[in-house]
Amino acid sequence: MDTLEVLGSYKSAIEALPVLNNQTIDILFLDIQMPDLTGIDFLKSIKSNYAKVVFTTAYREYALEGFELDAI
């Protein structure tokens, strides 16, 4: 049986970078509006390929760009 393990929850993308650089991540949840950097800009800036990325937002105007980045 597959399980889900939460590796962390961070208030900013910069706080999450050490974990992302040292762990294998299967799914990444990103808010669009985060301190320091938007979720979209953060996803564009990281070089790792994640199996799945989910954006959480209440703003429709980000939907198209999220799909262009292969978010689910």
mmCIF file of N, CA and C in Angstrom:
data_model
loop_
_atom_site.group_PDB
_atom_site.id
_atom_site.type_symbol
_atom_site.label_atom_id
_atom_site.label_comp_id
_atom_site.label_asym_id
_atom_site.label_seq_id
_atom_site.Cartn_x
_atom_site.Cartn_y
_atom_site.Cartn_z
ATOM 1 N N MET A 1 0.844 -1.180 0.000
ATOM 2 C CA MET A 1 0.000 0.000 0.000
ATOM 3 C C MET A 1 0.881 1.233 0.000
ATOM 4 N N ASP A 2 0.585 2.190 -0.884
ATOM 5 C CA ASP A 2 1.313 3.453 -0.921
ATOM 6 C C ASP A 2 0.881 4.337 0.242
ATOM 7 N N THR A 3 1.817 5.106 0.721
ATOM 8 C CA THR A 3 1.504 6.039 1.793
ATOM 9 C C THR A 3 1.960 7.436 1.406
ATOM 10 N N LEU A 4 1.443 8.398 2.095
ATOM 11 C CA LEU A 4 1.807 9.789 1.875
ATOM 12 C C LEU A 4 2.585 10.262 3.088
ATOM 13 N N GLU A 5 3.763 10.787 2.849
ATOM 14 C CA GLU A 5 4.587 11.327 3.921
ATOM 15 C C GLU A 5 4.803 12.807 3.651
ATOM 16 N N VAL A 6 4.369 13.642 4.572
ATOM 17 C CA VAL A 6 4.571 15.079 4.439
ATOM 18 C C VAL A 6 5.956 15.406 4.956
ATOM 19 N N LEU A 7 6.799 15.965 4.072
ATOM 20 C CA LEU A 7 8.169 16.292 4.449
ATOM 21 C C LEU A 7 8.287 17.667 5.079
ATOM 22 N N GLY A 8 7.286 18.500 4.891
ATOM 23 C CA GLY A 8 7.342 19.808 5.519
ATOM 24 C C GLY A 8 6.301 20.757 4.976
ATOM 25 N N SER A 9 6.128 21.814 5.708
ATOM 26 C CA SER A 9 5.242 22.902 5.330
ATOM 27 C C SER A 9 6.010 24.186 5.609
ATOM 28 N N TYR A 10 6.082 25.063 4.630
ATOM 29 C CA TYR A 10 6.945 26.230 4.740
ATOM 30 C C TYR A 10 6.178 27.493 4.385
ATOM 31 N N LYS A 11 6.532 28.582 5.022
ATOM 32 C CA LYS A 11 5.865 29.859 4.777
ATOM 33 C C LYS A 11 6.436 30.581 3.566
ATOM 34 N N SER A 12 7.612 30.191 3.127
ATOM 35 C CA SER A 12 8.183 30.808 1.931
ATOM 36 C C SER A 12 8.938 29.750 1.137
ATOM 37 N N ALA A 13 9.078 30.007 -0.145
ATOM 38 C CA ALA A 13 9.791 29.079 -1.019
ATOM 39 C C ALA A 13 11.250 28.943 -0.609
ATOM 40 N N ILE A 14 11.842 30.017 -0.152
ATOM 41 C CA ILE A 14 13.253 29.992 0.245
ATOM 42 C C ILE A 14 13.481 29.037 1.417
ATOM 43 N N GLU A 15 12.537 28.973 2.340
ATOM 44 C CA GLU A 15 12.638 28.032 3.464
ATOM 45 C C GLU A 15 12.586 26.585 2.985
ATOM 46 N N ALA A 16 11.889 26.326 1.909
ATOM 47 C CA ALA A 16 11.710 24.959 1.416
ATOM 48 C C ALA A 16 12.888 24.450 0.582
ATOM 49 N N LEU A 17 13.711 25.333 0.085
ATOM 50 C CA LEU A 17 14.791 24.928 -0.826
ATOM 51 C C LEU A 17 15.706 23.837 -0.276
ATOM 52 N N PRO A 18 16.158 23.902 0.984
ATOM 53 C CA PRO A 18 17.035 22.825 1.468
ATOM 54 C C PRO A 18 16.395 21.437 1.382
ATOM 55 N N VAL A 19 15.129 21.342 1.693
ATOM 56 C CA VAL A 19 14.439 20.053 1.615
ATOM 57 C C VAL A 19 14.315 19.619 0.162
ATOM 58 N N LEU A 20 13.948 20.532 -0.715
ATOM 59 C CA LEU A 20 13.787 20.199 -2.129
ATOM 60 C C LEU A 20 15.100 19.767 -2.771
ATOM 61 N N ASN A 21 16.186 20.321 -2.279
ATOM 62 C CA ASN A 21 17.493 19.970 -2.838
ATOM 63 C C ASN A 21 18.039 18.653 -2.306
ATOM 64 N N ASN A 22 17.499 18.165 -1.190
ATOM 65 C CA ASN A 22 18.057 16.968 -0.552
ATOM 66 C C ASN A 22 17.106 15.791 -0.456
ATOM 67 N N GLN A 23 15.903 15.923 -0.959
ATOM 68 C CA GLN A 23 14.902 14.858 -0.866
ATOM 69 C C GLN A 23 14.296 14.603 -2.248
ATOM 70 N N THR A 24 13.788 13.415 -2.434
ATOM 71 C CA THR A 24 12.999 13.111 -3.621
ATOM 72 C C THR A 24 11.558 13.489 -3.317
ATOM 73 N N ILE A 25 11.010 14.354 -4.118
ATOM 74 C CA ILE A 25 9.656 14.856 -3.902
ATOM 75 C C ILE A 25 8.767 14.335 -5.031
ATOM 76 N N ASP A 26 7.671 13.698 -4.667
ATOM 77 C CA ASP A 26 6.738 13.180 -5.667
ATOM 78 C C ASP A 26 5.634 14.161 -6.005
ATOM 79 N N ILE A 27 5.223 14.955 -5.027
ATOM 80 C CA ILE A 27 4.155 15.932 -5.258
ATOM 81 C C ILE A 27 4.485 17.178 -4.445
ATOM 82 N N LEU A 28 4.273 18.315 -5.072
ATOM 83 C CA LEU A 28 4.606 19.592 -4.463
ATOM 84 C C LEU A 28 3.386 20.491 -4.540
ATOM 85 N N PHE A 29 2.944 21.001 -3.407
ATOM 86 C CA PHE A 29 1.828 21.934 -3.351
ATOM 87 C C PHE A 29 2.403 23.332 -3.190
ATOM 88 N N LEU A 30 2.044 24.234 -4.092
ATOM 89 C CA LEU A 30 2.534 25.607 -4.043
ATOM 90 C C LEU A 30 1.374 26.586 -4.042
ATOM 91 N N ASP A 31 1.459 27.568 -3.177
ATOM 92 C CA ASP A 31 0.505 28.671 -3.223
ATOM 93 C C ASP A 31 0.992 29.647 -4.291
ATOM 94 N N ILE A 32 0.096 30.335 -4.918
ATOM 95 C CA ILE A 32 0.492 31.326 -5.907
ATOM 96 C C ILE A 32 1.135 32.522 -5.215
ATOM 97 N N GLN A 33 0.512 33.007 -4.167
ATOM 98 C CA GLN A 33 1.039 34.181 -3.476
ATOM 99 C C GLN A 33 1.774 33.748 -2.214
ATOM 100 N N MET A 34 3.098 33.802 -2.288
ATOM 101 C CA MET A 34 3.956 33.447 -1.158
ATOM 102 C C MET A 34 4.916 34.600 -0.915
ATOM 103 N N PRO A 35 5.458 34.703 0.302
ATOM 104 C CA PRO A 35 6.468 35.732 0.547
ATOM 105 C C PRO A 35 7.704 35.483 -0.315
ATOM 106 N N ASP A 36 8.384 36.517 -0.690
ATOM 107 C CA ASP A 36 9.648 36.487 -1.419
ATOM 108 C C ASP A 36 9.495 36.173 -2.904
ATOM 109 N N LEU A 37 8.595 35.292 -3.284
ATOM 110 C CA LEU A 37 8.542 34.754 -4.636
ATOM 111 C C LEU A 37 7.177 34.122 -4.845
ATOM 112 N N THR A 38 6.573 34.290 -6.022
ATOM 113 C CA THR A 38 5.290 33.622 -6.266
ATOM 114 C C THR A 38 5.525 32.127 -6.492
ATOM 115 N N GLY A 39 4.498 31.343 -6.315
ATOM 116 C CA GLY A 39 4.615 29.910 -6.575
ATOM 117 C C GLY A 39 5.004 29.629 -8.016
ATOM 118 N N ILE A 40 4.481 30.406 -8.948
ATOM 119 C CA ILE A 40 4.819 30.222 -10.365
ATOM 120 C C ILE A 40 6.285 30.546 -10.604
ATOM 121 N N ASP A 41 6.759 31.664 -10.076
ATOM 122 C CA ASP A 41 8.172 32.024 -10.249
ATOM 123 C C ASP A 41 9.088 31.006 -9.578
ATOM 124 N N PHE A 42 8.653 30.496 -8.429
ATOM 125 C CA PHE A 42 9.446 29.488 -7.736
ATOM 126 C C PHE A 42 9.568 28.230 -8.583
ATOM 127 N N LEU A 43 8.453 27.763 -9.137
ATOM 128 C CA LEU A 43 8.486 26.562 -9.972
ATOM 129 C C LEU A 43 9.384 26.773 -11.193
ATOM 130 N N LYS A 44 9.323 27.943 -11.790
ATOM 131 C CA LYS A 44 10.188 28.241 -12.934
ATOM 132 C C LYS A 44 11.668 28.244 -12.543
ATOM 133 N N SER A 45 11.969 28.615 -11.293
ATOM 134 C CA SER A 45 13.363 28.768 -10.873
ATOM 135 C C SER A 45 14.037 27.472 -10.432
ATOM 136 N N ILE A 46 13.258 26.487 -10.011
ATOM 137 C CA ILE A 46 13.886 25.248 -9.545
ATOM 138 C C ILE A 46 14.152 24.341 -10.737
ATOM 139 N N LYS A 47 15.238 23.650 -10.673
ATOM 140 C CA LYS A 47 15.643 22.837 -11.818
ATOM 141 C C LYS A 47 15.144 21.400 -11.728
ATOM 142 N N SER A 48 14.740 20.975 -10.551
ATOM 143 C CA SER A 48 14.290 19.591 -10.375
ATOM 144 C C SER A 48 12.955 19.379 -11.063
ATOM 145 N N ASN A 49 12.745 18.182 -11.504
ATOM 146 C CA ASN A 49 11.486 17.794 -12.118
ATOM 147 C C ASN A 49 10.668 17.016 -11.095
ATOM 148 N N TYR A 50 9.511 17.506 -10.748
ATOM 149 C CA TYR A 50 8.644 16.818 -9.796
ATOM 150 C C TYR A 50 7.582 16.057 -10.569
ATOM 151 N N ALA A 51 7.193 14.944 -10.022
ATOM 152 C CA ALA A 51 6.168 14.143 -10.688
ATOM 153 C C ALA A 51 4.884 14.951 -10.853
ATOM 154 N N LYS A 52 4.505 15.670 -9.813
ATOM 155 C CA LYS A 52 3.258 16.432 -9.842
ATOM 156 C C LYS A 52 3.433 17.725 -9.057
ATOM 157 N N VAL A 53 2.864 18.800 -9.583
ATOM 158 C CA VAL A 53 2.839 20.089 -8.890
ATOM 159 C C VAL A 53 1.396 20.560 -8.871
ATOM 160 N N VAL A 54 0.926 20.956 -7.694
ATOM 161 C CA VAL A 54 -0.432 21.459 -7.527
ATOM 162 C C VAL A 54 -0.328 22.888 -7.022
ATOM 163 N N PHE A 55 -0.953 23.816 -7.734
ATOM 164 C CA PHE A 55 -1.034 25.194 -7.266
ATOM 165 C C PHE A 55 -2.322 25.378 -6.487
ATOM 166 N N THR A 56 -2.220 26.035 -5.358
ATOM 167 C CA THR A 56 -3.410 26.361 -4.577
ATOM 168 C C THR A 56 -3.601 27.868 -4.657
ATOM 169 N N THR A 57 -4.754 28.277 -5.132
ATOM 170 C CA THR A 57 -5.027 29.705 -5.286
ATOM 171 C C THR A 57 -6.518 29.935 -5.443
ATOM 172 N N ALA A 58 -6.925 31.135 -5.145
ATOM 173 C CA ALA A 58 -8.311 31.537 -5.368
ATOM 174 C C ALA A 58 -8.427 32.413 -6.610
ATOM 175 N N TYR A 59 -7.312 32.575 -7.343
ATOM 176 C CA TYR A 59 -7.264 33.498 -8.464
ATOM 177 C C TYR A 59 -7.256 32.758 -9.795
ATOM 178 N N ARG A 60 -8.323 32.904 -10.560
ATOM 179 C CA ARG A 60 -8.450 32.235 -11.858
ATOM 180 C C ARG A 60 -7.404 32.670 -12.863
ATOM 181 N N GLU A 61 -6.949 33.907 -12.755
ATOM 182 C CA GLU A 61 -6.035 34.434 -13.775
ATOM 183 C C GLU A 61 -4.703 33.691 -13.839
ATOM 184 N N TYR A 62 -4.419 32.840 -12.855
ATOM 185 C CA TYR A 62 -3.177 32.075 -12.860
ATOM 186 C C TYR A 62 -3.344 30.676 -13.452
ATOM 187 N N ALA A 63 -4.559 30.309 -13.787
ATOM 188 C CA ALA A 63 -4.823 28.944 -14.260
ATOM 189 C C ALA A 63 -4.063 28.613 -15.536
ATOM 190 N N LEU A 64 -4.098 29.474 -16.523
ATOM 191 C CA LEU A 64 -3.455 29.189 -17.801
ATOM 192 C C LEU A 64 -1.946 29.003 -17.630
ATOM 193 N N GLU A 65 -1.313 29.905 -16.893
ATOM 194 C CA GLU A 65 0.129 29.773 -16.686
ATOM 195 C C GLU A 65 0.457 28.504 -15.909
ATOM 196 N N GLY A 66 -0.384 28.134 -14.960
ATOM 197 C CA GLY A 66 -0.178 26.882 -14.227
ATOM 198 C C GLY A 66 -0.233 25.673 -15.149
ATOM 199 N N PHE A 67 -1.188 25.664 -16.056
ATOM 200 C CA PHE A 67 -1.274 24.553 -17.024
ATOM 201 C C PHE A 67 -0.079 24.541 -17.962
ATOM 202 N N GLU A 68 0.401 25.718 -18.355
ATOM 203 C CA GLU A 68 1.584 25.790 -19.216
ATOM 204 C C GLU A 68 2.821 25.226 -18.535
ATOM 205 N N LEU A 69 2.830 25.249 -17.201
ATOM 206 C CA LEU A 69 3.941 24.687 -16.429
ATOM 207 C C LEU A 69 3.675 23.232 -16.040
ATOM 208 N N ASP A 70 2.650 22.629 -16.644
ATOM 209 C CA ASP A 70 2.276 21.231 -16.404
ATOM 210 C C ASP A 70 1.803 20.955 -14.988
ATOM 211 N N ALA A 71 1.259 21.970 -14.327
ATOM 212 C CA ALA A 71 0.676 21.747 -13.005
ATOM 213 C C ALA A 71 -0.635 20.990 -13.163
ATOM 214 N N ILE A 72 -1.006 20.284 -12.102
ATOM 215 C CA ILE A 72 -2.284 19.568 -12.148
ATOM 216 C C ILE A 72 -3.294 20.245 -11.255
#
